[in-house]
Amino acid sequence: GLELGRAASGGNGHFTLYSAHDNTIMALLAHLGFMDYAIPYFAAAVCFELHCSDGEYSVKVRYHADHRQPEDAEGFVVPEGHWRRWGQRRRGSMAFDELKRILFDEKRSFRTQAEWSAASQLPESPEPSKRVQSGFETDFEADEGDVLFRRSSGGLSVRFQQPE
């Protein structure tokens, strides 16, 4: 990402910018727990603003779906639980520690690159009985208990199954 600071002016501000495609923004919003949000237009942005007041840190999350529309300056709170309709989101900011708890403990976001790498490893080649007959040698399904992995020429899909 692009990182900028205010060291030259004596301040302690910091800015980091990451660029992504629209489908990555949609995946981020879905991971945060939202559905039926506005589809991102060119130059859409999700901003995580970290604020400090009297030693207490808070986060304001903003989604600007379309640069042709006014920006949502109020921000929103990342919801607990599984899904929240976009129109029912809670406005404002939230404590930084609460955001970390929701992301890491509840939504199981990765804390490190190592966690991401470990989770993205596909299982070893499955038994021949689990191969999908589609004409591609690399196609397979592997049922790993509560997670079903499916790899094919169209990519990887992972379906989480309800434990019995």
Coordinates of C-alpha atoms in Angstrom, one line a residue:
G1 CA 0.0 0.0 0.0
L2 CA 0.9 3.7 -0.1
E3 CA 1.8 5.1 3.2
L4 CA 2.0 8.8 4.1
G5 CA 2.7 10.5 7.4
R6 CA 2.7 14.0 8.8
A7 CA 6.2 13.9 10.3
A8 CA 7.3 17.0 8.3
S9 CA 4.7 19.1 10.0
G10 CA 5.4 17.7 13.5
G11 CA 2.1 15.8 13.6
N12 CA 1.6 12.1 14.2
G13 CA -0.9 11.4 11.5
H14 CA -0.6 8.4 9.3
F15 CA -2.4 7.3 6.1
T16 CA -2.2 4.0 4.3
L17 CA -4.0 3.3 1.0
Y18 CA -4.6 -0.1 -0.5
S19 CA -6.2 -0.5 -3.9
A20 CA -8.6 -3.3 -4.9
H21 CA -11.2 -4.4 -7.4
D22 CA -14.9 -4.0 -6.9
N23 CA -15.4 -7.7 -6.1
T24 CA -12.8 -7.4 -3.3
I25 CA -14.7 -4.5 -1.8
M26 CA -17.9 -6.6 -2.0
A27 CA -16.1 -9.5 -0.3
L28 CA -14.9 -7.2 2.4
L29 CA -18.4 -5.8 3.1
A30 CA -19.8 -9.4 3.1
H31 CA -17.1 -10.5 5.6
L32 CA -17.9 -7.5 7.8
G33 CA -21.5 -9.0 7.9
F34 CA -23.5 -6.9 5.4
M35 CA -25.8 -7.9 2.6
D36 CA -27.7 -5.9 0.0
Y37 CA -25.3 -2.9 0.0
A38 CA -24.9 -0.7 -3.1
I39 CA -22.7 -2.3 -5.7
P40 CA -19.3 -0.5 -5.9
Y41 CA -18.9 1.9 -8.8
F42 CA -15.6 3.1 -10.2
A43 CA -13.4 4.6 -7.5
A44 CA -15.5 3.2 -4.7
A45 CA -13.8 3.1 -1.3
V46 CA -14.1 1.5 2.2
C47 CA -12.3 3.6 4.8
F48 CA -11.3 2.6 8.3
E49 CA -10.5 5.7 10.2
L50 CA -8.7 5.3 13.6
H51 CA -9.4 8.2 16.0
C52 CA -7.9 8.9 19.5
S53 CA -9.6 11.1 22.0
D54 CA -8.4 11.3 25.6
G55 CA -6.3 8.1 25.1
E56 CA -9.3 6.1 23.9
Y57 CA -9.2 4.7 20.4
S58 CA -12.3 4.4 18.2
V59 CA -12.8 3.4 14.5
K60 CA -15.2 4.9 12.0
V61 CA -15.8 2.7 9.0
R62 CA -17.2 4.4 5.8
Y63 CA -18.3 2.9 2.5
H64 CA -18.4 5.3 -0.5
A65 CA -20.0 3.2 -3.2
D66 CA -20.2 5.9 -5.9
H67 CA -18.0 9.0 -6.3
R68 CA -20.9 10.7 -8.1
Q69 CA -22.9 10.6 -4.8
P70 CA -22.4 12.5 -1.6
E71 CA -20.0 10.7 0.8
D72 CA -21.3 9.1 4.0
A73 CA -19.5 11.1 6.6
E74 CA -21.3 9.5 9.5
G75 CA -19.8 6.0 9.1
F76 CA -21.1 2.7 10.4
V77 CA -20.4 0.1 13.1
V78 CA -19.4 -3.4 12.1
P79 CA -22.2 -5.6 13.3
E80 CA -22.0 -8.6 15.6
G81 CA -23.6 -11.8 14.4
H82 CA -23.8 -13.1 10.9
W83 CA -25.8 -10.8 8.6
R84 CA -27.2 -7.3 8.7
R85 CA -29.2 -5.6 6.0
W86 CA -27.3 -2.5 4.8
G87 CA -30.3 -0.3 5.5
Q88 CA -30.4 -1.5 9.1
R89 CA -26.7 -0.7 9.8
R90 CA -25.9 1.2 13.0
R91 CA -24.4 4.6 12.3
G92 CA -21.4 6.2 14.0
S93 CA -18.1 4.9 15.3
M94 CA -17.1 2.0 17.6
A95 CA -14.4 1.3 20.1
F96 CA -11.2 -0.1 18.5
D97 CA -11.0 -3.0 20.9
E98 CA -14.6 -3.9 20.1
L99 CA -13.8 -3.9 16.3
K100 CA -10.8 -6.2 17.0
R101 CA -13.0 -8.6 19.1
I102 CA -15.7 -8.8 16.4
L103 CA -13.2 -9.3 13.5
F104 CA -10.8 -11.7 15.2
D105 CA -12.9 -13.6 17.7
E106 CA -16.3 -13.6 16.0
K107 CA -15.7 -13.3 12.3
R108 CA -12.4 -15.2 12.5
S109 CA -10.4 -12.7 10.4
F110 CA -6.7 -13.6 9.9
R111 CA -4.3 -11.8 12.2
T112 CA -1.2 -12.6 10.3
Q113 CA 0.1 -13.5 6.8
A114 CA 1.0 -16.9 8.3
E115 CA -2.6 -17.6 9.3
W116 CA -3.8 -16.6 5.8
S117 CA -1.2 -18.9 4.2
A118 CA -2.1 -21.8 6.4
A119 CA -5.8 -21.4 5.8
S120 CA -5.4 -21.1 2.0
Q121 CA -3.6 -24.5 1.6
L122 CA -5.8 -27.0 -0.2
P123 CA -6.0 -30.5 1.2
E124 CA -3.8 -33.2 -0.3
S125 CA -5.1 -34.9 -3.5
P126 CA -8.3 -36.6 -2.5
E127 CA -9.1 -40.3 -2.9
P128 CA -10.0 -41.2 -6.5
S129 CA -13.6 -41.8 -5.3
K130 CA -13.9 -38.1 -4.5
R131 CA -12.8 -36.8 -8.0
V132 CA -15.4 -34.9 -10.0
Q133 CA -15.8 -36.2 -13.5
S134 CA -15.6 -33.0 -15.6
G135 CA -12.6 -33.6 -17.9
F136 CA -10.1 -31.7 -15.9
E137 CA -7.4 -33.7 -14.1
T138 CA -7.2 -31.1 -11.3
D139 CA -10.9 -31.0 -10.5
F140 CA -11.8 -32.5 -7.1
E141 CA -14.0 -32.3 -4.0
A142 CA -12.8 -32.9 -0.5
D143 CA -15.1 -33.0 2.4
E144 CA -13.2 -31.9 5.5
G145 CA -16.0 -32.2 8.1
D146 CA -17.6 -28.8 8.3
V147 CA -15.9 -27.4 5.2
L148 CA -16.3 -28.6 1.6
F149 CA -13.5 -27.7 -0.8
R150 CA -14.2 -27.8 -4.6
R151 CA -11.4 -27.0 -7.0
S152 CA -12.1 -26.8 -10.8
S153 CA -11.0 -25.0 -13.9
G154 CA -13.4 -22.2 -12.8
G155 CA -11.5 -21.7 -9.5
L156 CA -11.8 -22.7 -5.9
S157 CA -15.0 -22.7 -3.9
V158 CA -15.4 -23.4 -0.3
R159 CA -18.7 -24.1 1.3
F160 CA -19.1 -24.1 5.1
Q161 CA -21.5 -26.7 6.3
Q162 CA -23.6 -26.6 9.5
P163 CA -22.2 -29.1 12.1
E164 CA -24.6 -31.9 12.9

